[in-house]
Structure formats: C-alpha cells, structure tokens
Short mmCIF file of C-alpha atoms and ligand atoms in Angstrom, two decimals:
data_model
loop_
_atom_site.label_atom_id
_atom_site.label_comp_id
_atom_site.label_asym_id
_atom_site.label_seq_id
_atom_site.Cartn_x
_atom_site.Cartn_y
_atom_site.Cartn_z
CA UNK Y 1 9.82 36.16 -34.44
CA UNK Y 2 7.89 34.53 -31.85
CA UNK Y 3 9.78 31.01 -30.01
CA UNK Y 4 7.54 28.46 -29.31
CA UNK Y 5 8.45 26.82 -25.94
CA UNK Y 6 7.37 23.22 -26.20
CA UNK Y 7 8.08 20.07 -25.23
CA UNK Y 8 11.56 19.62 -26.99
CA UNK Y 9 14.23 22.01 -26.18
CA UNK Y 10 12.67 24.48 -24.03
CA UNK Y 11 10.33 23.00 -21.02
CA UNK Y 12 8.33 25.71 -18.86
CA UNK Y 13 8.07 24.64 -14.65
CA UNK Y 14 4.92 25.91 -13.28
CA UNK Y 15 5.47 26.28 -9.47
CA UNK Y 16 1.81 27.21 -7.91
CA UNK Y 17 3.06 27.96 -4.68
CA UNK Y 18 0.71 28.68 -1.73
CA UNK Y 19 2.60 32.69 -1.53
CA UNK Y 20 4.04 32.67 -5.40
CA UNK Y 21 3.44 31.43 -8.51
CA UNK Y 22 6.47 31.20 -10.67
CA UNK Y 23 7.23 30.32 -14.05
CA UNK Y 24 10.61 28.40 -15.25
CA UNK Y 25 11.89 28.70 -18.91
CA UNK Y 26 14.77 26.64 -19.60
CA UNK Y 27 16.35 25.44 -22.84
CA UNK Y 28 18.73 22.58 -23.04
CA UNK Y 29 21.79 23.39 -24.76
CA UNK Y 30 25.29 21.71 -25.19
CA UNK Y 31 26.19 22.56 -21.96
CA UNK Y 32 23.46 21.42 -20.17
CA UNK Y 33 20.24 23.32 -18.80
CA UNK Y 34 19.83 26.86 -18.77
CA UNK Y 35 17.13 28.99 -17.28
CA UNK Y 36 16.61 32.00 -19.39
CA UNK Y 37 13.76 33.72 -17.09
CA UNK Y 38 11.67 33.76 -13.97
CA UNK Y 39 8.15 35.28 -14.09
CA UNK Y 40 6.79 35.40 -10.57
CA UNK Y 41 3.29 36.46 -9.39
CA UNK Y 42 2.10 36.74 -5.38
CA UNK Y 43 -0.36 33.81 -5.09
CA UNK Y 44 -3.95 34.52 -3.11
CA UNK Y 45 -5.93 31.18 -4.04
CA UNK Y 46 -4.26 28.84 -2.74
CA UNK Y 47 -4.14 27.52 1.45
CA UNK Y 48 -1.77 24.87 2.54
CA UNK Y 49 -0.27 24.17 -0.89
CA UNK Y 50 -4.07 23.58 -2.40
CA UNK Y 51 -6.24 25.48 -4.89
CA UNK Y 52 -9.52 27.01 -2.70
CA UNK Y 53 -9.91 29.80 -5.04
CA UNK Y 54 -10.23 29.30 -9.18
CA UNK Y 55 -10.32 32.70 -10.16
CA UNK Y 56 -7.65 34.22 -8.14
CA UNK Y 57 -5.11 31.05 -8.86
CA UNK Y 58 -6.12 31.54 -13.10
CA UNK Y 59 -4.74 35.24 -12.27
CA UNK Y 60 -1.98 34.65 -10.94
CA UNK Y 61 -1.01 32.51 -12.95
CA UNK Y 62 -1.34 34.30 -16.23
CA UNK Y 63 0.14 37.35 -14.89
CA UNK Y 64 3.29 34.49 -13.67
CA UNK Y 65 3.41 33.47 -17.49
CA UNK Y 66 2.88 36.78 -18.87
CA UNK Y 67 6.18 38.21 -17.10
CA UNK Y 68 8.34 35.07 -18.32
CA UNK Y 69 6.65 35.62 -21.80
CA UNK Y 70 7.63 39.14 -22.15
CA UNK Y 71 11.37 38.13 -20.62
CA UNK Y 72 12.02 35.32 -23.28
CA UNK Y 73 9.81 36.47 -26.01
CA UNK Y 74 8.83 32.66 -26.07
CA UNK Y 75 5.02 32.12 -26.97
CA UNK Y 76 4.20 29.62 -23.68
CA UNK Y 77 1.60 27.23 -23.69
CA UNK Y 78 3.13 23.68 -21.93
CA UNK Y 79 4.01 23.20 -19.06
CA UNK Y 80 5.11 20.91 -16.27
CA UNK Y 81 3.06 21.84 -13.15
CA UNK Y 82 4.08 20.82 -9.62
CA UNK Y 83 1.81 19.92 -6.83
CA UNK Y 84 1.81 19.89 -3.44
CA UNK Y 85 -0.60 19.88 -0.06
CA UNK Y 86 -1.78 17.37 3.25
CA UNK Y 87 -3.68 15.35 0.72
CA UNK Y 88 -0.26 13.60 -1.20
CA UNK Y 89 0.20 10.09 0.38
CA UNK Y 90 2.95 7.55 -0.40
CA UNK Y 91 2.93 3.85 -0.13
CA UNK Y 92 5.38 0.89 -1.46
CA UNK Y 93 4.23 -1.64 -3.96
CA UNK Y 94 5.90 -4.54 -6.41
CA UNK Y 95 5.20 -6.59 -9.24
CA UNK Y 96 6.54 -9.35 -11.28
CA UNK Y 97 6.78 -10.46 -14.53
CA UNK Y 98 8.35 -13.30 -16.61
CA UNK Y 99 10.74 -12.50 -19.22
CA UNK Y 100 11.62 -16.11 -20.38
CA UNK Y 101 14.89 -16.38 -20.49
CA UNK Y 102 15.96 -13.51 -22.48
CA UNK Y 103 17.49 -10.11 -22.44
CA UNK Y 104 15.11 -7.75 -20.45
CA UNK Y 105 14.03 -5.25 -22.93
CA UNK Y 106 12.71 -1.83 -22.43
CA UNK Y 107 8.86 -3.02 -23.07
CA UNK Y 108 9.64 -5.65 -20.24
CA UNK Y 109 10.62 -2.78 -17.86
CA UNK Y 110 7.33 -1.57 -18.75
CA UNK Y 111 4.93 -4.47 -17.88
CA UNK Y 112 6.85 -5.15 -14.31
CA UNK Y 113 5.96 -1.58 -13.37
CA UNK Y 114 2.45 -1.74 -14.69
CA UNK Y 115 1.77 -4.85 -12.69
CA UNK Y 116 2.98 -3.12 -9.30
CA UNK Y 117 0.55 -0.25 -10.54
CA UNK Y 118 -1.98 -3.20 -10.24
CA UNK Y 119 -3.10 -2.61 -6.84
CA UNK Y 120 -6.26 -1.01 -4.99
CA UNK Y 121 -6.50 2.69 -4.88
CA UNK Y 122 -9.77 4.55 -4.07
CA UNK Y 123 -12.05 6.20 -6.18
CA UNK Y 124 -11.31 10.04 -4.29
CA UNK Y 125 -7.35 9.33 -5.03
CA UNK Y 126 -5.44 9.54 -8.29
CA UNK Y 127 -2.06 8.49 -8.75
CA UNK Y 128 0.39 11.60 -9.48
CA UNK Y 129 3.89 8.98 -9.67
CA UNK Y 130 5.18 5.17 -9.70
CA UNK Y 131 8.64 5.29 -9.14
CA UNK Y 132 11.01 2.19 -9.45
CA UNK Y 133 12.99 1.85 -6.13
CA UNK Y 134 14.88 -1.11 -7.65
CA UNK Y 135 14.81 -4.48 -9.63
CA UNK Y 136 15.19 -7.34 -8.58
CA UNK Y 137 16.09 -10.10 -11.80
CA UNK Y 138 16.01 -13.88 -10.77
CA UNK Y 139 16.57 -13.19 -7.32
CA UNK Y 140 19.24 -10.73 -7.43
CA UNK Y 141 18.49 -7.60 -6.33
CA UNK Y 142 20.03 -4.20 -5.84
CA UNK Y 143 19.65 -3.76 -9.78
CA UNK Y 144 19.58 -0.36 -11.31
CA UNK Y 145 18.71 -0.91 -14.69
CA UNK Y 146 18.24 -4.25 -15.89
CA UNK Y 147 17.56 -3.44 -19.61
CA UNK Y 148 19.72 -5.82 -21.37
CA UNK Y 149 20.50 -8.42 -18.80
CA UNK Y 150 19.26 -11.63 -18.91
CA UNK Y 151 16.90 -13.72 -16.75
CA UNK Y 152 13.55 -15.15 -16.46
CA UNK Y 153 12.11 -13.16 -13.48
CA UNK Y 154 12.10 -9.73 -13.37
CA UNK Y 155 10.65 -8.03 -10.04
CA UNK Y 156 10.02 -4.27 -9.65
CA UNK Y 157 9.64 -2.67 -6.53
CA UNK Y 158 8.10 1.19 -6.52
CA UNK Y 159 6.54 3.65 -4.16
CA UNK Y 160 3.36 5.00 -5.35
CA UNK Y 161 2.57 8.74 -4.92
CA UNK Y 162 -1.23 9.73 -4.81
CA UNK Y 163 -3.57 12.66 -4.44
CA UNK Y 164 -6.84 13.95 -3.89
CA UNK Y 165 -8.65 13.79 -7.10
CA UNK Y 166 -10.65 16.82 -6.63
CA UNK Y 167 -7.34 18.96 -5.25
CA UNK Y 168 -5.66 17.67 -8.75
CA UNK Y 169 -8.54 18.51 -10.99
CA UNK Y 170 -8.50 21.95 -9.51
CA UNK Y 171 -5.15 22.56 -10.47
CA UNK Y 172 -5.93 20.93 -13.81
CA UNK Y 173 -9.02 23.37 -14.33
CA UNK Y 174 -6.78 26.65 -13.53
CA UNK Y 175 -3.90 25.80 -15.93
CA UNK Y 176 -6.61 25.18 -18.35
CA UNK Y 177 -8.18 28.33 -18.04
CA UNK Y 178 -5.14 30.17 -18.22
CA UNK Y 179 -4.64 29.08 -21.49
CA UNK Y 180 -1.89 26.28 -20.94
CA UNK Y 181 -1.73 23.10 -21.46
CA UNK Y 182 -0.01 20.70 -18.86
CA UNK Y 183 2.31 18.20 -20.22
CA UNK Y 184 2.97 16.07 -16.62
CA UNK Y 185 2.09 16.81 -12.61
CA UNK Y 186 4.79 16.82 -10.39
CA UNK Y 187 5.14 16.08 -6.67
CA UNK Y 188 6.92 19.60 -6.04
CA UNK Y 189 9.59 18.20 -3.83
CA UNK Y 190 10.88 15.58 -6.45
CA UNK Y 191 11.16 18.19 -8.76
CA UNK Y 192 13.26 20.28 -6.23
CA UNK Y 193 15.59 17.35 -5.87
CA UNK Y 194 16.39 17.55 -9.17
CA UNK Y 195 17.56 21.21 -8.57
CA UNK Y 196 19.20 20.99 -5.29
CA UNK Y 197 20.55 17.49 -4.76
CA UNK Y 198 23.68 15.86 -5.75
CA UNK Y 199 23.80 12.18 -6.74
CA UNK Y 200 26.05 11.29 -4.30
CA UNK Y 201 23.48 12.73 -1.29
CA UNK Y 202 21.07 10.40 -3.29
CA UNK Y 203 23.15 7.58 -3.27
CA UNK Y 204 24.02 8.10 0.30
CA UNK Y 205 21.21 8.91 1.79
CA UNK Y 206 19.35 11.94 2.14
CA UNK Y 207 16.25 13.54 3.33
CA UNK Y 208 14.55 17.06 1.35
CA UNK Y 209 12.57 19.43 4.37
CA UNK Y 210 11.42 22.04 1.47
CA UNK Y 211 9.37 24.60 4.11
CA UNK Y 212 7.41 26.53 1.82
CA UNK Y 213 4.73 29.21 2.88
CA UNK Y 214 1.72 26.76 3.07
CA UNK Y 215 3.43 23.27 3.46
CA UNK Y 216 6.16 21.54 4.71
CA UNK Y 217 7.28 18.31 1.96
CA UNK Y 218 9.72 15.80 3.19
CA UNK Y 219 11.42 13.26 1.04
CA UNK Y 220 14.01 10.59 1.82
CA UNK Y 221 16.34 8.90 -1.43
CA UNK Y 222 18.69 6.04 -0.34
CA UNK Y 223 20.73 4.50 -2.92
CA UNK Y 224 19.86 6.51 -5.30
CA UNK Y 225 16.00 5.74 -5.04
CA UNK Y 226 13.25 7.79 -3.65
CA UNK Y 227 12.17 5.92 -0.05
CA UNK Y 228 9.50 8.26 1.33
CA UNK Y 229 7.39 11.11 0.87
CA UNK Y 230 4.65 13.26 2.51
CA UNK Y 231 3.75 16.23 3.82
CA UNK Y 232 3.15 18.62 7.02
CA UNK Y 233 0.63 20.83 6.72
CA UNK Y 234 2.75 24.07 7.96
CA UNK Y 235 5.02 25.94 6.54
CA UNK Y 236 6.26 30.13 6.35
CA UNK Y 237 3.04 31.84 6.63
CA UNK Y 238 2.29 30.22 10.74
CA UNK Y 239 5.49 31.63 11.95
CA UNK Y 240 4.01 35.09 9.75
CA UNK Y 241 0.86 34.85 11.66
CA UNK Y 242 2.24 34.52 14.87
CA UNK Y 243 4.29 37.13 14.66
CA UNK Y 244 0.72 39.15 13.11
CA UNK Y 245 -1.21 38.02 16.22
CA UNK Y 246 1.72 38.22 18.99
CA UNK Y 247 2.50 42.08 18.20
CA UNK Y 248 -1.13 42.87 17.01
CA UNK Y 249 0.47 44.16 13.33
CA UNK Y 250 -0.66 43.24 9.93
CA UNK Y 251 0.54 40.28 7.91
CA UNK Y 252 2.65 41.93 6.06
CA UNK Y 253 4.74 43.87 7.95
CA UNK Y 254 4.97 40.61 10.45
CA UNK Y 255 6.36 38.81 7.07
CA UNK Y 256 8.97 42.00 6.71
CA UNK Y 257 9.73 41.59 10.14
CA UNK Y 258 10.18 37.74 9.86
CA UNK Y 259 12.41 38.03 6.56
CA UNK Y 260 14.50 41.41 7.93
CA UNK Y 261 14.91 40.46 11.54
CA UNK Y 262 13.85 36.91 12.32
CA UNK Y 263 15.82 34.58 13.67
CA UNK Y 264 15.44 30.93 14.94
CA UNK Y 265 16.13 31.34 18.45
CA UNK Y 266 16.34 33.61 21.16
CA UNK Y 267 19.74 33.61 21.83
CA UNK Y 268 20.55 35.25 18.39
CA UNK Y 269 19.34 38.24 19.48
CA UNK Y 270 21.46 40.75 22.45
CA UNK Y 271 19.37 42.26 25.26
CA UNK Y 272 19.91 45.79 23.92
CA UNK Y 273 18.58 44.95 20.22
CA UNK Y 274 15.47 46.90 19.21
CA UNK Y 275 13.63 46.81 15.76
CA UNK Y 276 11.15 49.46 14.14
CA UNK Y 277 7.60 48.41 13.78
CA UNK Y 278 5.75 50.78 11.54
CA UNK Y 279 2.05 50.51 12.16
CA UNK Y 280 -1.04 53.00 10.72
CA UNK Y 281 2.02 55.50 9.88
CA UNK Y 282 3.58 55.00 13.07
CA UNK Y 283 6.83 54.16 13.96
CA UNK Y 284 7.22 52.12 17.80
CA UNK Y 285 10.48 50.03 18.84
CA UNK Y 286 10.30 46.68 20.62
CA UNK Y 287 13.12 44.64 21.70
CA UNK Y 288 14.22 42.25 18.45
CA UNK Y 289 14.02 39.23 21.49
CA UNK Y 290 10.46 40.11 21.73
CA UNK Y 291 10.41 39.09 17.94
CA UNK Y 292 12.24 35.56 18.36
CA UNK Y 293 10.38 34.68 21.17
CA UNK Y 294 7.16 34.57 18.81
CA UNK Y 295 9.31 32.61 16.23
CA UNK Y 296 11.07 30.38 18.40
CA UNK Y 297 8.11 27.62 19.43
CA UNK Y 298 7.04 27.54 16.11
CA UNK Y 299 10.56 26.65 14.66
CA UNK Y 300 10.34 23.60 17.79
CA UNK Y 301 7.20 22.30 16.36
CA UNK Y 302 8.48 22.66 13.10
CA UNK Y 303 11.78 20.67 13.52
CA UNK Y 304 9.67 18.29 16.22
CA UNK Y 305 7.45 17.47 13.26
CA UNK Y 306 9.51 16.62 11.13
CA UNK Y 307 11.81 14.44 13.82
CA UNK Y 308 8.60 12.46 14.69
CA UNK Y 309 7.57 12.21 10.74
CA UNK Y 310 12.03 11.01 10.14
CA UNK Y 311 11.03 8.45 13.66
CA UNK Y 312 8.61 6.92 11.41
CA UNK Y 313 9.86 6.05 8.71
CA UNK Y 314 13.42 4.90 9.41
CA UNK Y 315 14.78 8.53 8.28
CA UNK Y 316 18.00 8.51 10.50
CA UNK Y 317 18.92 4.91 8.80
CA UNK Y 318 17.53 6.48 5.82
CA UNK Y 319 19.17 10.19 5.79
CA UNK Y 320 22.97 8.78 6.48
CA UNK Y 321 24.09 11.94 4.46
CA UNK Y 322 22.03 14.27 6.14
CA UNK Y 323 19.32 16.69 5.27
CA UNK Y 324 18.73 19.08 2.62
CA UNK Y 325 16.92 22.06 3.77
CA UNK Y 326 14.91 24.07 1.05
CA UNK Y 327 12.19 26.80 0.01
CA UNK Y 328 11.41 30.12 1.76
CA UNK Y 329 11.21 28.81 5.01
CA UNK Y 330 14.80 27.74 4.57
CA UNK Y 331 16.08 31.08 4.73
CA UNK Y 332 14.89 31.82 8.45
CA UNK Y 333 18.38 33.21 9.77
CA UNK Y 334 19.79 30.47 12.25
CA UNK Y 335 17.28 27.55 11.16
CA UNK Y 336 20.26 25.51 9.85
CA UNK Y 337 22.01 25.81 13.37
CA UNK Y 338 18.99 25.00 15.14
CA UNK Y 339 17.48 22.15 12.92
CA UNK Y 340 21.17 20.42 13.44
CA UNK Y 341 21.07 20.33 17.35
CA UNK Y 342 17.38 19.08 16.85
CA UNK Y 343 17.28 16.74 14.61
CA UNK Y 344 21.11 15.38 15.30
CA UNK Y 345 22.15 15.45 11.33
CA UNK Y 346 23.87 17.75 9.32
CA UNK Y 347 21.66 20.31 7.83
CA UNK Y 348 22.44 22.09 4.59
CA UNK Y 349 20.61 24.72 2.64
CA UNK Y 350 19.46 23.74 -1.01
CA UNK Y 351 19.58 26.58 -3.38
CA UNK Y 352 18.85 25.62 -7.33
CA UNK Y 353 22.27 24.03 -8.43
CA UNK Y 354 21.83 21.61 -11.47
CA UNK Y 355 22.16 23.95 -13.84
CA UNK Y 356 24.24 25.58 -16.09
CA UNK Y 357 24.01 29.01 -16.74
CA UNK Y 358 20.55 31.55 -15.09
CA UNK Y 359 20.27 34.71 -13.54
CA UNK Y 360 21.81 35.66 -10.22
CA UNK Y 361 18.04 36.00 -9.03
CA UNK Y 362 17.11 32.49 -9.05
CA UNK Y 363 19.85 31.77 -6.86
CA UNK Y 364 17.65 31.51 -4.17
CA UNK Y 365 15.83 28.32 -2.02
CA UNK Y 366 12.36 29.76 -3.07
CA UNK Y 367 12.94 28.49 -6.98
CA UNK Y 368 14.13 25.52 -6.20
CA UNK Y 369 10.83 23.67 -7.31
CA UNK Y 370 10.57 26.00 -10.63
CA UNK Y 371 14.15 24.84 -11.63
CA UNK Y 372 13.67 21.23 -10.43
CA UNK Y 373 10.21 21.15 -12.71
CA UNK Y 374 12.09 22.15 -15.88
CA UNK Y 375 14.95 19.22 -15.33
CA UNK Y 376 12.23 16.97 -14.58
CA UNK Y 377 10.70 17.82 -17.54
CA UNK Y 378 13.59 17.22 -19.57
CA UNK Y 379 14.62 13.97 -17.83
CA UNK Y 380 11.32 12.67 -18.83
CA UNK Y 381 11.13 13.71 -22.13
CA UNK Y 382 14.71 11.31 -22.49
CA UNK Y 383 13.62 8.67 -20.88
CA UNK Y 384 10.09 8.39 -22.39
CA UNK Y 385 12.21 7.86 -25.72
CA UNK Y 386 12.84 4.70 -24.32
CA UNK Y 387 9.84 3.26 -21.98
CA UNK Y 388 6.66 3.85 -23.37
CA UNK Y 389 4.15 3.61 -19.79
CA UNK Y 390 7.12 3.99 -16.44
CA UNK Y 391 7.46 7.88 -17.89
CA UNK Y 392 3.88 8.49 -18.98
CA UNK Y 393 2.25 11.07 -17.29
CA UNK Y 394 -1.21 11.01 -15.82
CA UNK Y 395 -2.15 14.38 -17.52
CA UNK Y 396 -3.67 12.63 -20.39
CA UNK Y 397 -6.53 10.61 -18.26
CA UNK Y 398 -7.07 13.83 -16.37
CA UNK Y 399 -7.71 16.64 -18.09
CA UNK Y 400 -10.48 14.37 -19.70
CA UNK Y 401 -12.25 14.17 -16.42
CA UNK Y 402 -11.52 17.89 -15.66
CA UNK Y 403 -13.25 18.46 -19.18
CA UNK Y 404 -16.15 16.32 -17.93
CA UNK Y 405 -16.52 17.73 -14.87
CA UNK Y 406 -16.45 21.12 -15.44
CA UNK Y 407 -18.56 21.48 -18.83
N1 ATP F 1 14.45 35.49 4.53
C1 ATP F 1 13.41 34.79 4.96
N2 ATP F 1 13.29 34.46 6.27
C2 ATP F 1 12.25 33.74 6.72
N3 ATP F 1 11.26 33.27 5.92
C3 ATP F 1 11.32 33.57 4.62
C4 ATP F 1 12.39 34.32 4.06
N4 ATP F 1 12.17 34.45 2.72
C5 ATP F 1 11.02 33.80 2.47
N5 ATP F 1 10.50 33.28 3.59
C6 ATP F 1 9.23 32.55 3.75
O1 ATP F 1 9.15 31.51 2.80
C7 ATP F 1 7.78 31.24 2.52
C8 ATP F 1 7.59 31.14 1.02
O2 ATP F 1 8.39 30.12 0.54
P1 ATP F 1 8.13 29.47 -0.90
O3 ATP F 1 8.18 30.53 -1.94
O4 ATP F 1 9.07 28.34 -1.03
O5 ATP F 1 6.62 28.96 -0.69
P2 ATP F 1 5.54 28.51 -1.74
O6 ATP F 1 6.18 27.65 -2.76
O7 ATP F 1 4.80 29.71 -2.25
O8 ATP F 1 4.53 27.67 -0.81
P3 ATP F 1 4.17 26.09 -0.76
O9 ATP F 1 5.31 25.36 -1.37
O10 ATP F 1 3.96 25.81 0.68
O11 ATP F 1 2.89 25.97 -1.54
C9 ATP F 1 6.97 32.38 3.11
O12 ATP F 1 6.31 31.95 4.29
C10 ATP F 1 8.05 33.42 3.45
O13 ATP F 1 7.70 34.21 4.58
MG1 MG F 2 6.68 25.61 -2.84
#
C-alpha cells in the first residue's frame, strides 16, 4: 500500500539548492525525528540561490522527489520548501497590545505579533517570517513565553524576514508544476539551525555561515532568539570557477579538483606535492600549491565578507559561543583552521544532528537545510496547535497570486 506523506507524521523538506535539489522524508516517532530517505537531483536552474530557469528547476525537482518516492514508497505531494538568495533582507520591528489585566492567552500572543507585522513593506517584497525575539509584559522584559502570566501590557519585539516577490513566486510556480503542493517557505538557514545547532549555542550566542554553491547565509541567535540574517551572494561554485579559469580546465573537473585536493591555504600543501589533471583524455601534473594558490584569495574574501557583514551587526557581542560553519562549502579541507585565525572565534562544522535515527549518507554539511526543513516543519505543525496567525505560513496568500499571475 501506498503512505501518504502529509502534514501529520511524516513532513517532506524541499532543499532547491543552487548545485542540488534534495528531498527530506522524515516521520516523527516516539523517539523523536527520523529521516527515512534522501532523493537528490544536480540542480541547473537556479544562480545565486534563485530560480532563472522554470523548466530545468520543475526537472529537477521531480526527478529529487521521484528518488525519495521510490526509497520510502510514500506517495509525496507537501512539502516545506526553503529559500534562499541576495534578495532576503531582515529588519527589527515591535508592537503592543493591551491585555487588561488578565492572564495573556495564546490569541493575545497573536494580536501583539500581528501589530509588529503592522508596518510598511513595499509592493516588490513579501514577507517569508516574523519571528518573536522576546516579550516584554508591563515593562519586564527578557520574557520567553508569556502565555499565562498576567499583566496589562504585552510588547512583542520580532525581526521580519522578506523577499523578492517575483524570486518567491518563481519558486512557488516550480513546486506547483511539479505536482506538489507547499505547505510553508523557509529561510534555508533557519531551517539548518534546526539541524545543526544546539540550544545552548542558541542561548549563548551563535552565528550560522552555511556556504552553499550559489550563496553564502549568515544568521546570528542570542538568547535563544534569532538576531540577524542575510546573505552574500558567493558561495562553492566561485572558488570552482576560479580554479576552471586559473588552470584553463572545465568546471567539473575544477569542482573534482576542489573537493579531492583543495585546501584553504597554501601552506597545506608541501613543495613536492603534485596532482593529476585529466583534460580532453589527457593526463598532465601540476604542483597541488598551484591549486591552493587559486583557492586561497577566494577563501580571504570569503571569511573578509563575512567579518565585515559580523562588524555590522554587533556579531562578535552577538556570536559569544562562536560560529557554526555549514553546507558544501564547509567541507573545504582547512577552512575551519583558517576561518578561526580570521575571524578570531571558534569555528565548528555543522553536520545534521537533531535527529534520531537516518542513514549514514546524510551525515554530511550539504543536508543540513533538508533535515532542518523537516524539524521545522514539525515544530510548526505543534505550535500552530496553539497560535492561530505567529505560525501561519505565507503559502496560502501566495500561491493565489502565483495562480493569478501565471494563468
Ligand atoms: N569536499 C568539498 N570541498 C570543497 N567544497 C565542497 C566539498 N563538497 C562540496 N563542496 C561545495 O559545496 C557546494 C555545494 O554546497 P550545497 O549543497 O550546500 O549548496 P546548495 O544548497 O546547492 O547551494 P545554495 O545553498 O547556495 O543554493 C559546491 O560549491 C561544492 O563544490
Ligand atoms: Mg543550500
């Protein structure tokens, strides 16, 4: 018989990555999450973590879902989707509400976060997340959950997470045409925190650097609330290109190069080192330094980016814990040792943790978002039992416009 994966005990994550599209299944069970399968497809329609091509992206998605289909045997036709790319902005906002004296109830929770929605966003932006950073209840603040306290001002702050409305109706329009329908869209690297992070890090202080092929998403939780977010637009596929142009070789051996050989810096590599580059059929050996050399500015931008982006927005008071270092572009050999002496914090690597039982495969940085998807979806799906608007997606209001749109 045929499973249905919906929305209750098995959520799908729908990674559209700018080099893979993956597909999470994961079923909650008494011991907590587990992933039962993986379907991965490369990814050609997408640059810098957005869709440019329809029909490519509809492709390779189906053939992602397909693969995770045939693993599970689960008919899939939800999902939670994750988003990512230059256009995502984040800005702080708060609201206010009386409560009158009484316990603060669920439905109040509700109606301080709707009036910090309240505020001006234009018409070429949508708003992807409003996330509490705390409440603050007659003055007092620092408060987690108020539900059930009482007081006769309740305050919400929350940072507000938008996109490009046409970048999020494209991704809309190729889920849709691959047959699925998308429950919720998810800033990709809050859904990798849910994979990767513990709560004490979050509680702490912490920054995300999740270095994918096409982007480059930073985020920054402190006290157990998110603080920033955005995004550089470079990720894997630059240092791939370099290494293309710099020893006049295709892209893809340059990426087998980069993943077999590549290293941060040049002093990982001896003088006497040589590696293979097979070109046409032909075999011809260059020194391995030759190799870091190529890499090595473009993992100092990298980390300088990212310094300058942790400058601005009080990241070193933020990040007390340190950083958390995910995606492909984590797994550059040496980019640990390097990012530490740059950026002066500890660097670790994030590989999918929250979880209780999966394959050995999905061990690995580049499914962190996949993983952090389904936990998102299920941490939604429990707290929407209890707030009706805070947990609502923006799916609904979408995929109306998409169907306008695109008639
Ligand atoms: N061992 C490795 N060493 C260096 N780089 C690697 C390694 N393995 C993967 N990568 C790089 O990681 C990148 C892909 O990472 P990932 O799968 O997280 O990206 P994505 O999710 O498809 O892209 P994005 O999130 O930017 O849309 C590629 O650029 C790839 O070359
Ligand atoms: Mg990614």
């Amino acid at each position: 018989m045929v499973r249905q994966a919906h929305q209750g005990d098995i959520i799908v994550g729908l990674d559209v990555g700018t080099t893979k599209i993956c597909t999470v299944v994961g079923e909650l069970s008494e011991a907590g999450v587990e992933i039962h399968a993986v379907g991965t497809s490369a990814s050609t329609g997408l640059r810098k973590g957005v869709v440019v091509n329809i029909e490519s992206t509809v492709e390779s998605i189906k053939n992602a879902v397909n693969e995770a289909k045939s693993l599970t045997g689960f008919e899939i036709n939800t999902v939670y989707v994750g988003i990512t790319g230059g256009h995502i902005k984040g800005f702080n906002s708060y609201g206010a509400v009386g409560v009158r004296g009484k316990e603060v109830t669920y439905m109040d929770v509700d109606r301080v976060i709707d009036s910090a929605k309240a505020v001006y966003v234009p018409l070429d932006r949508e708003v992807l997340h409003v996330i509490p950073t705390g409440y603050i209840l007659d003055g007092q603040n620092g408060i987690r959950d108020p539900v059930g306290m009482v007081g006769v001002r309740l305050e919400a702050n929350v940072h507000i997470v938008t996109g490009a409305v046409t970048s999020v109706q494209n991704l809309l329009k190729c889920c849709e045409k691959a047959g699925l329908d998308v429950i919720d869209i998810v800033f990709e690297p809050l859904a990798s925190a849910e994979a990767i992070l513990t709560d004490d890090e979050k509680e702490l202080g912490v920054a995300i650097v999740d270095i994918g092929g096409g982007t480059t998403d930073i985020i920054l939780y402190k006290d157990g609330w998110l603080r920033h977010v955005s995004v550089l637009a470079i990720g894997g596929n630059h240092f791939t290109n370099d290494i293309a142009v710099g020893l006049r070789i295709p892209v893809s051996e340059a990426e087998r190069l980069k993943k077999s050989f590549g290293s941060a810096a040049t002093s990982m590599a001896s003088d006497s080192e040589e590696i293979e580059i097979i070109q046409a059929g032909h075999e011809r050996k260059v020194p391995r330094r030759c190799l870091l050399e190529i890499i090595q500015p473009r993992t100092e931008e990298l980390l300088d980016l990212i310094k300058n982006e942790l400058l601005s927005c009080s990241g070193y008071d933020i990040a007390s814990s340190g950083m958390v270092f995910t995606g492909g572009g984590s797994l550059l050999n040496g980019l640990d040792r390097i990012a530490e002496v740059i950026l002066g914090l500890p660097v670790r690597i994030g590989f999918p943790e929250n979880i209780k039982r999966c394959e050995k495969s999905i061990h690995n940085p580049i499914y962190a978002t996949g993983v952090g998807l389904v936990l998102y979806g299920f941490t939604t799906v429990s707290n929407r039992k209890f707030y009706h608007d805070t947990f609502a997606g923006i799916v609904g209001k979408m995929k109306g416009w998409v169907k306008e749109i695109f008639r």
